[in-house]
Structure formats: C-alpha cells, structure tokens
Coordinates of C-alpha atoms in Angstrom, one line a residue:
Chain A
M604 CA -55.6 -100.6 -98.0
D605 CA -53.2 -98.6 -95.8
Y606 CA -51.9 -95.1 -96.0
P607 CA -48.6 -94.5 -97.9
A608 CA -45.7 -94.8 -95.4
P609 CA -45.0 -91.1 -94.8
V610 CA -48.7 -90.4 -94.0
A611 CA -49.0 -93.5 -91.8
R612 CA -45.7 -92.5 -90.0
L613 CA -47.0 -88.9 -89.3
I614 CA -50.4 -90.1 -88.1
D615 CA -48.6 -92.5 -85.7
E616 CA -46.4 -89.7 -84.3
L617 CA -49.3 -87.3 -84.0
R618 CA -51.3 -89.8 -82.0
R619 CA -48.7 -89.7 -79.2
L620 CA -49.5 -86.1 -78.5
P621 CA -51.9 -85.3 -75.7
G622 CA -55.5 -84.7 -76.7
V623 CA -54.9 -86.1 -80.3
G624 CA -56.8 -89.3 -81.0
P625 CA -56.6 -91.4 -84.1
K626 CA -59.3 -89.3 -85.9
S627 CA -57.6 -86.0 -85.1
A628 CA -54.2 -87.3 -86.1
Q629 CA -55.6 -88.4 -89.5
R630 CA -57.4 -85.1 -89.9
I631 CA -54.2 -83.1 -89.2
A632 CA -52.1 -85.3 -91.5
F633 CA -54.5 -84.7 -94.4
H634 CA -54.8 -81.1 -93.6
L635 CA -51.1 -80.8 -94.0
L636 CA -51.1 -82.8 -97.2
R637 CA -53.8 -80.6 -98.7
G638 CA -51.9 -77.5 -97.7
A639 CA -48.7 -75.9 -99.0
R640 CA -45.4 -77.8 -98.5
E641 CA -44.0 -74.7 -96.8
D642 CA -46.5 -74.9 -94.0
A643 CA -45.4 -78.5 -93.2
T644 CA -41.8 -77.4 -93.4
R645 CA -42.4 -74.5 -90.9
L646 CA -44.1 -76.9 -88.5
S647 CA -41.4 -79.4 -88.9
E648 CA -38.7 -76.8 -88.1
A649 CA -40.7 -75.4 -85.2
V650 CA -40.9 -78.9 -83.6
G651 CA -37.2 -79.7 -84.5
T652 CA -35.8 -76.5 -83.0
L653 CA -38.1 -76.5 -79.9
F654 CA -35.2 -77.4 -77.5
D655 CA -32.8 -74.9 -79.1
G656 CA -31.4 -72.7 -76.3
I657 CA -34.3 -73.7 -74.0
R658 CA -33.3 -74.4 -70.4
T659 CA -34.9 -74.0 -67.0
C660 CA -34.2 -70.8 -64.9
A661 CA -31.4 -71.4 -62.5
S662 CA -33.4 -69.8 -59.8
C663 CA -37.1 -70.6 -60.2
H664 CA -36.9 -73.4 -62.8
A665 CA -39.3 -71.7 -65.2
I666 CA -38.6 -72.4 -68.9
T667 CA -36.5 -69.7 -70.4
D668 CA -33.9 -69.0 -73.1
Q669 CA -31.7 -67.1 -70.6
D670 CA -29.7 -68.3 -67.6
E671 CA -32.1 -66.5 -65.4
C672 CA -35.7 -66.1 -66.5
A673 CA -37.3 -62.7 -67.4
I674 CA -39.2 -62.6 -64.1
C675 CA -36.3 -63.6 -61.8
S676 CA -34.1 -61.0 -63.5
D677 CA -36.7 -58.2 -63.3
P678 CA -35.8 -55.9 -60.4
A679 CA -39.4 -54.6 -60.4
R680 CA -40.6 -58.1 -59.3
S681 CA -40.6 -58.6 -55.5
A682 CA -38.9 -61.5 -54.0
K683 CA -41.0 -61.1 -50.9
V684 CA -43.8 -63.3 -52.3
V685 CA -43.1 -66.6 -54.1
C686 CA -45.8 -68.3 -56.0
I687 CA -45.3 -72.1 -56.3
V688 CA -46.7 -73.8 -59.4
E689 CA -46.5 -77.4 -60.7
E690 CA -45.7 -76.8 -64.4
P691 CA -44.2 -74.1 -66.5
H692 CA -47.6 -73.4 -68.2
D693 CA -49.3 -72.9 -64.8
L694 CA -46.9 -70.0 -64.3
L695 CA -48.5 -68.3 -67.4
A696 CA -52.0 -68.9 -66.0
V697 CA -51.1 -66.9 -62.9
E698 CA -49.1 -64.3 -64.9
K699 CA -52.1 -63.6 -67.2
T700 CA -54.0 -62.2 -64.3
R701 CA -51.5 -59.3 -64.1
D702 CA -52.3 -59.3 -60.4
F703 CA -49.2 -60.9 -59.2
R704 CA -45.9 -59.0 -59.0
G705 CA -43.8 -61.4 -57.0
R706 CA -41.7 -64.3 -58.2
Y707 CA -42.4 -68.0 -59.0
H708 CA -41.0 -71.4 -58.3
V709 CA -41.8 -74.2 -60.7
L710 CA -41.8 -77.7 -59.2
H711 CA -42.0 -79.6 -62.5
G712 CA -44.6 -82.0 -61.2
A713 CA -46.8 -82.9 -58.2
L714 CA -46.5 -85.6 -55.6
S715 CA -48.0 -88.8 -57.0
P716 CA -46.9 -91.9 -55.1
L717 CA -48.8 -94.1 -57.6
Q718 CA -46.8 -92.7 -60.5
G719 CA -43.6 -92.9 -58.5
V720 CA -43.3 -89.1 -58.0
G721 CA -42.0 -88.4 -54.6
P722 CA -40.5 -85.2 -53.1
D723 CA -37.1 -86.0 -54.7
E724 CA -38.5 -85.9 -58.2
L725 CA -39.7 -82.3 -57.6
R726 CA -37.5 -79.2 -57.7
I727 CA -37.9 -78.6 -53.9
Q728 CA -34.3 -78.3 -52.8
G729 CA -33.8 -75.1 -54.8
L730 CA -36.9 -73.7 -53.2
L731 CA -35.6 -74.3 -49.7
D732 CA -32.3 -72.6 -50.6
R733 CA -34.2 -69.6 -51.9
L734 CA -36.3 -69.3 -48.8
R735 CA -33.4 -69.7 -46.5
S736 CA -31.9 -66.5 -47.9
G737 CA -34.6 -64.8 -45.8
E738 CA -35.9 -62.4 -48.4
T739 CA -39.2 -64.2 -48.8
E740 CA -42.1 -63.4 -46.5
E741 CA -45.0 -65.3 -48.1
V742 CA -45.2 -68.5 -50.2
I743 CA -48.4 -68.9 -52.2
L744 CA -49.2 -72.6 -53.0
A745 CA -50.7 -72.5 -56.4
T746 CA -50.6 -76.2 -57.2
S747 CA -53.6 -77.6 -59.0
P748 CA -56.9 -78.3 -57.1
T749 CA -56.4 -82.0 -57.8
V750 CA -55.5 -84.9 -55.4
E751 CA -51.9 -84.6 -56.4
G752 CA -51.8 -80.8 -56.3
E753 CA -53.5 -80.9 -52.9
A754 CA -51.1 -83.5 -51.5
T755 CA -48.2 -81.4 -52.8
A756 CA -49.6 -78.3 -51.1
V757 CA -50.0 -80.1 -47.8
Y758 CA -46.5 -81.5 -48.0
L759 CA -44.9 -78.1 -48.8
A760 CA -46.9 -76.3 -46.1
R761 CA -45.5 -78.6 -43.5
L762 CA -42.0 -78.3 -44.9
L763 CA -42.0 -74.5 -45.3
R764 CA -43.8 -73.2 -42.2
P765 CA -40.8 -74.1 -39.9
L766 CA -38.8 -71.7 -42.0
G767 CA -40.8 -68.8 -40.7
V768 CA -42.6 -67.8 -43.9
R769 CA -46.3 -67.2 -44.3
V770 CA -47.8 -70.1 -46.3
T771 CA -51.0 -69.5 -48.2
R772 CA -53.1 -71.6 -50.7
I773 CA -55.1 -70.2 -53.6
A774 CA -58.8 -70.2 -53.1
M775 CA -61.0 -73.0 -54.4
G776 CA -64.6 -72.3 -55.2
V777 CA -67.1 -71.9 -58.0
P778 CA -65.5 -70.5 -61.2
V779 CA -66.5 -67.0 -62.2
G780 CA -69.2 -67.0 -64.9
S781 CA -70.4 -70.5 -64.2
D782 CA -73.8 -71.6 -63.1
L783 CA -74.1 -73.0 -59.6
E784 CA -76.3 -75.8 -61.1
W785 CA -73.2 -77.3 -62.7
A786 CA -70.8 -77.1 -59.8
D787 CA -69.7 -80.5 -58.5
V788 CA -70.2 -81.3 -54.8
V789 CA -66.6 -80.9 -53.8
T790 CA -66.2 -77.6 -55.5
M791 CA -69.5 -76.3 -54.0
S792 CA -68.4 -77.5 -50.5
K793 CA -65.0 -75.7 -50.9
A794 CA -66.9 -72.6 -52.0
L795 CA -69.0 -72.7 -48.9
E796 CA -66.0 -73.4 -46.6
G797 CA -64.1 -70.5 -48.1
R798 CA -66.9 -68.0 -47.9
R799 CA -66.0 -64.4 -46.9
E800 CA -67.7 -61.3 -45.5
Y801 CA -69.5 -59.4 -48.2
Chain B
M1187 CA -43.9 -62.6 -69.5
D1188 CA -43.9 -64.4 -72.8
Y1189 CA -42.7 -67.9 -73.7
P1190 CA -39.2 -68.3 -75.0
A1191 CA -39.1 -67.9 -78.8
P1192 CA -38.8 -71.6 -79.8
V1193 CA -41.8 -72.4 -77.6
A1194 CA -43.9 -69.5 -78.8
R1195 CA -43.1 -70.3 -82.5
L1196 CA -44.2 -73.9 -82.0
I1197 CA -47.4 -73.0 -80.3
D1198 CA -48.1 -70.6 -83.1
E1199 CA -47.6 -73.3 -85.8
L1200 CA -49.6 -75.9 -83.9
R1201 CA -52.6 -73.4 -83.6
R1202 CA -52.9 -73.5 -87.4
L1203 CA -53.8 -77.2 -87.3
P1204 CA -57.4 -78.2 -87.5
G1205 CA -59.0 -78.9 -84.1
V1206 CA -56.0 -77.5 -82.2
G1207 CA -56.9 -74.3 -80.2
P1208 CA -54.5 -72.1 -78.2
K1209 CA -54.8 -74.3 -75.1
S1210 CA -54.2 -77.6 -76.9
A1211 CA -51.3 -76.0 -78.8
Q1212 CA -49.7 -75.0 -75.5
R1213 CA -50.4 -78.4 -74.0
I1214 CA -48.7 -80.2 -76.9
A1215 CA -45.7 -77.9 -76.8
F1216 CA -45.1 -78.4 -73.1
H1217 CA -45.7 -82.1 -73.5
L1218 CA -42.9 -82.2 -76.1
L1219 CA -40.7 -80.1 -73.9
R1220 CA -41.2 -82.4 -70.9
G1221 CA -40.5 -85.4 -73.1
A1222 CA -37.3 -86.8 -74.7
R1223 CA -35.7 -84.7 -77.4
E1224 CA -35.8 -87.8 -79.7
D1225 CA -39.6 -87.8 -79.6
A1226 CA -39.7 -84.2 -80.9
T1227 CA -37.1 -85.1 -83.5
R1228 CA -39.1 -88.0 -84.7
L1229 CA -42.3 -85.9 -85.0
S1230 CA -40.3 -83.1 -86.8
E1231 CA -39.0 -85.6 -89.3
A1232 CA -42.4 -87.2 -89.8
V1233 CA -43.9 -83.8 -90.6
G1234 CA -40.9 -82.8 -92.7
T1235 CA -40.9 -85.9 -94.9
L1236 CA -44.7 -86.1 -95.2
F1237 CA -44.6 -85.1 -98.9
D1238 CA -41.7 -87.4 -99.8
G1239 CA -42.8 -89.5 -102.7
I1240 CA -46.4 -88.8 -102.1
R1241 CA -48.6 -88.2 -105.1
T1242 CA -52.1 -88.8 -106.2
C1243 CA -53.0 -91.9 -108.2
A1244 CA -53.0 -91.2 -111.9
S1245 CA -56.2 -93.1 -112.3
C1246 CA -58.4 -92.5 -109.2
H1247 CA -56.6 -89.5 -107.5
A1248 CA -56.3 -91.3 -104.1
I1249 CA -53.1 -90.5 -102.2
T1250 CA -50.3 -93.0 -102.9
D1251 CA -46.6 -93.5 -103.1
Q1252 CA -46.8 -95.3 -106.4
D1253 CA -47.8 -94.1 -109.9
E1254 CA -51.0 -96.0 -109.5
C1255 CA -52.5 -96.7 -106.1
A1256 CA -52.7 -100.1 -104.4
I1257 CA -56.4 -100.4 -105.2
C1258 CA -56.2 -99.4 -108.9
S1259 CA -53.3 -101.8 -109.5
D1260 CA -55.0 -104.7 -107.7
P1261 CA -56.5 -107.1 -110.4
A1262 CA -58.8 -108.5 -107.7
R1263 CA -60.7 -105.2 -107.5
S1264 CA -63.5 -104.8 -110.0
A1265 CA -63.6 -101.8 -112.3
K1266 CA -67.4 -102.5 -112.7
V1267 CA -68.2 -100.4 -109.7
V1268 CA -66.6 -97.1 -108.9
C1269 CA -67.2 -95.4 -105.5
I1270 CA -66.9 -91.6 -105.6
V1271 CA -65.7 -89.9 -102.5
E1272 CA -64.8 -86.3 -101.7
E1273 CA -61.5 -86.6 -99.9
P1274 CA -58.7 -89.3 -99.6
H1275 CA -59.6 -90.0 -96.0
D1276 CA -63.2 -90.7 -97.0
L1277 CA -61.9 -93.6 -99.1
L1278 CA -60.5 -95.2 -96.0
A1279 CA -63.9 -94.9 -94.2
V1280 CA -65.5 -96.9 -97.0
E1281 CA -62.5 -99.3 -97.3
K1282 CA -62.7 -100.1 -93.6
T1283 CA -66.1 -101.8 -94.0
R1284 CA -64.4 -104.5 -96.1
D1285 CA -67.7 -104.7 -98.0
F1286 CA -66.6 -102.9 -101.1
R1287 CA -64.4 -104.7 -103.7
G1288 CA -64.7 -102.1 -106.5
R1289 CA -62.6 -99.1 -107.3
Y1290 CA -62.7 -95.5 -106.2
H1291 CA -62.5 -92.0 -107.5
V1292 CA -61.4 -89.1 -105.3
L1293 CA -62.8 -85.7 -106.2
H1294 CA -60.6 -83.7 -103.8
G1295 CA -63.4 -81.5 -102.6
A1296 CA -67.1 -80.9 -103.0
L1297 CA -69.0 -78.3 -104.9
S1298 CA -69.3 -75.1 -102.8
P1299 CA -70.1 -72.0 -104.7
L1300 CA -69.7 -69.8 -101.6
Q1301 CA -66.1 -71.0 -101.2
G1302 CA -65.5 -70.7 -105.0
V1303 CA -65.3 -74.4 -105.6
G1304 CA -67.0 -75.2 -108.9
P1305 CA -66.9 -78.4 -111.1
D1306 CA -63.5 -77.3 -112.5
E1307 CA -61.9 -77.4 -109.1
L1308 CA -62.8 -81.1 -108.7
R1309 CA -61.2 -84.1 -110.3
I1310 CA -64.2 -84.7 -112.6
Q1311 CA -62.6 -84.9 -116.0
G1312 CA -60.5 -88.0 -115.1
L1313 CA -63.7 -89.6 -113.9
L1314 CA -65.4 -89.0 -117.2
D1315 CA -62.5 -90.5 -119.1
R1316 CA -62.6 -93.6 -116.9
L1317 CA -66.3 -94.1 -117.4
R1318 CA -66.1 -93.6 -121.2
S1319 CA -63.8 -96.6 -121.4
G1320 CA -67.1 -98.5 -120.9
E1321 CA -65.8 -100.9 -118.1
T1322 CA -67.9 -99.4 -115.4
E1323 CA -71.5 -100.4 -114.8
E1324 CA -72.3 -98.6 -111.6
V1325 CA -71.1 -95.4 -109.9
I1326 CA -71.8 -95.1 -106.1
L1327 CA -72.0 -91.5 -105.0
A1328 CA -70.4 -91.6 -101.5
T1329 CA -70.0 -87.8 -101.1
S1330 CA -70.8 -86.6 -97.5
P1331 CA -74.4 -86.1 -96.3
T1332 CA -73.9 -82.3 -96.2
V1333 CA -75.2 -79.5 -98.3
E1334 CA -72.0 -79.5 -100.4
G1335 CA -71.8 -83.3 -100.6
E1336 CA -75.5 -83.5 -101.7
A1337 CA -75.0 -80.7 -104.3
T1338 CA -72.0 -82.6 -105.7
A1339 CA -74.0 -85.9 -105.8
V1340 CA -76.9 -84.2 -107.6
Y1341 CA -74.5 -82.6 -110.1
L1342 CA -72.6 -85.8 -110.8
A1343 CA -75.8 -87.8 -111.2
R1344 CA -77.0 -85.5 -113.9
L1345 CA -73.6 -85.6 -115.6
L1346 CA -73.1 -89.3 -115.4
R1347 CA -76.5 -90.8 -116.2
P1348 CA -76.2 -89.9 -119.9
L1349 CA -73.1 -92.1 -120.1
G1350 CA -75.3 -95.1 -119.5
V1351 CA -74.0 -96.1 -116.1
R1352 CA -76.2 -96.9 -113.1
V1353 CA -75.8 -94.0 -110.6
T1354 CA -76.5 -94.8 -106.9
R1355 CA -76.2 -92.8 -103.7
I1356 CA -75.2 -94.2 -100.2
A1357 CA -78.2 -94.5 -97.8
M1358 CA -78.8 -91.7 -95.3
G1359 CA -80.6 -92.6 -92.1
V1360 CA -80.2 -93.1 -88.3
P1361 CA -76.7 -94.2 -87.5
V1362 CA -76.4 -97.8 -86.1
G1363 CA -76.2 -97.9 -82.3
S1364 CA -77.7 -94.5 -81.8
D1365 CA -80.9 -93.7 -80.0
L1366 CA -83.8 -92.4 -82.1
E1367 CA -84.4 -89.7 -79.4
W1368 CA -81.2 -88.0 -80.6
A1369 CA -81.8 -88.1 -84.3
D1370 CA -82.2 -84.7 -85.9
V1371 CA -85.3 -84.1 -88.0
V1372 CA -83.6 -84.2 -91.4
T1373 CA -81.9 -87.5 -90.6
M1374 CA -85.1 -89.0 -89.3
S1375 CA -86.9 -87.9 -92.4
K1376 CA -84.3 -89.4 -94.6
A1377 CA -84.5 -92.6 -92.6
L1378 CA -88.3 -92.8 -93.1
E1379 CA -88.0 -91.9 -96.8
G1380 CA -85.3 -94.6 -97.3
R1381 CA -87.2 -97.4 -95.5
R1382 CA -87.0 -100.9 -96.9
E1383 CA -89.1 -104.1 -96.7
Y1384 CA -88.2 -106.0 -93.6

C-alpha cells in the first residue's frame, strides 16, 4: 500500500531538503495533513514567494531585498574593516555577536577542487574592486574552520596581502561552555597554538 | 540586521514543522535560495496541493484519495482480522512487514486525558459498527507502546471483548538487532514477561 499521490509527492519533495530524511519527511507531511489547511497554504506561499524581490547586494553580495544591503547602506558601519564569510547565513552568525561594526563580503562558497569550485566560482572579483578603492585597512577571514574554509582563507590571504591591507583570521579553539574532555585533537591543538597572555 | 522579508517569513513557517528548529529552518531556507527556483516552486506546489482529493477512508479512516482505501477495497485482504493503529503513518509501519493480510482501523489519536483526548475524539464508533457486522474474528491492538497507546489498548480491549471478538496486543520486548545492555528496565521487563517457548 502506498500513500495517496499528493502525500507521496510532498514526502518526495521534503526529502530533498537538507537534514530531512525519509522519516522526518513523512512526519512533516502527516503533521501538515492533521493540521489546518490554512497552515499548509501559508507554508506553500512562503516557499513560493521566497525569491520575490530577493537579490544579492551589489557591493557585498549578501542577500537583500534592496539594491544595496542594509549594512552596506548604513553610514554608521565602517568600511575600514571587511569581514569575509562563505555563505549569507554565516554573516548573521557574526552579526549576532553585535561586536562587529564593519562591513561584510559574501563569497557564496568556499574553494573545493573536488567539487569543482575554484576561485572563479566565488565572488572574489568584487572584493578586489572594493579593496582597491583604498578605504579598507583590515580584512577578517571568517570562512569556516573546515578544510575548504581554511583553503579559501589561505588563498585569499595570499591574494590580498599584496594590496597592502592587514589580513586576519578568526580564532580557532575550544568553544565557550564546552568541556575540554570532548574537544577533538585538532581543535585542542589550535587552542594551544592560539594561546594568549592571561 | 534581519533577513529580507520573504526569507524571514519562510524561516518562520518552517519552524512550525515538527523536528525543525530555528537552525534547520534557516538551513533549509538558504538551501532553497541557493538552489534553482523550480525546486522551490515544486515544493510550494506539493505543499499547496497536499489536501487535493485527500480524505479518510469511509470504512477504516486511513488516508486515501478514494472513497474507500486501497486495502478496504482489496478483496484479497481478509476482514477476519482488523489491526487497530493510532495514526495513518502507523498503518504503513505494519504494512511494510508484508506479514499482515487483514484490514486496518485508524483511530486518529490515542487516549490522553491531559491533552483532552477522550474516547469521543477517536474514531471508535465506526470500529464498533464494523465489528457488529460479525465478519471480524480478531482485533489486533497495535497502538504505540506508550502510556497513551497502552491506555487506549486497555480501553478498547474492555470495550471490544463483550462483542465476542478475540482481542490481542502486539508484543513488546527488546527490538531486533539491539544490544541488551541498552534496553530500558520497562522494555526488558516486558521482554521477560512475554517470553515464549523456544
């Protein structure tokens, strides 16, 4: 016995989403079926209108519904420091700290030769143009602490230093609130290497 | 800095789904944004058309796109044994074993006084009507091995026995392939209690 077509179709579409396996897809579909029809309609519309008016910022390539994003057009944000992140959602992770008052640049990916992602697939040209304007004094490489993020950081550091900007990398170490017992060897080693006077 | 409205709206809707927290909702939204517009359109349509033609089987209350579900209308399925499950997806869990050739009855819930679910909220009346027709010899109580499922099974057993049908309950015990070391006390106790000649 199979599910009726509309249910099977939805389960199939949900399974394509990241972090949603066959069991979760089934659970979500039946949750929607049990719920009010209006809830499903609202979700359907939210997905269907996701791209409406959405574009990437002409300057930093963050996701925005304006020509220039809220940060790039905010005169209170300093162009002296530019924080480079891989993906639009990484920007929010930095922004949530409320510690950073500079601007961003979103690469939309990280170098990954195995997946065919080279420098040309990333939004690097726009970054160079921005830096050549001379306003920027420091570039913070906030790519992920992964093999790809690290490779991207190394590549960018080599590319950007000749432009005369200070190039920094976010600290890697044991996460706050965690137990040292659970730290993996590489993280622990980075934490030792990055130790500071106390 | 907040997300553009269409992104924020989708994240908000996704968070209402079971098993989807704020981080997963964000991840799914950005996954859709990175992907092709057609993928989002297909998902939107699948959610939007979920209820199209879907109803519950007039006889067993399973979810179907016919008046009577594929199992109830299959002459090869015996009406002598009726398997009672809580939810439509539980039916599939039993059906997947390919061991059961009888029919089903879906209660659409389990007794839960704390959540205000009493016998009147479950599809019990239709079950009684079916059993009174006299065709059924055995009722298998396949409600979940939870407090609510167990309470529902006890309630139904008392209600159905006077109708002269055999009332059975699915076995509870250690799951196949698991290690005894990880079995909880109640499960282990049920496994001992339900032991059989070997």
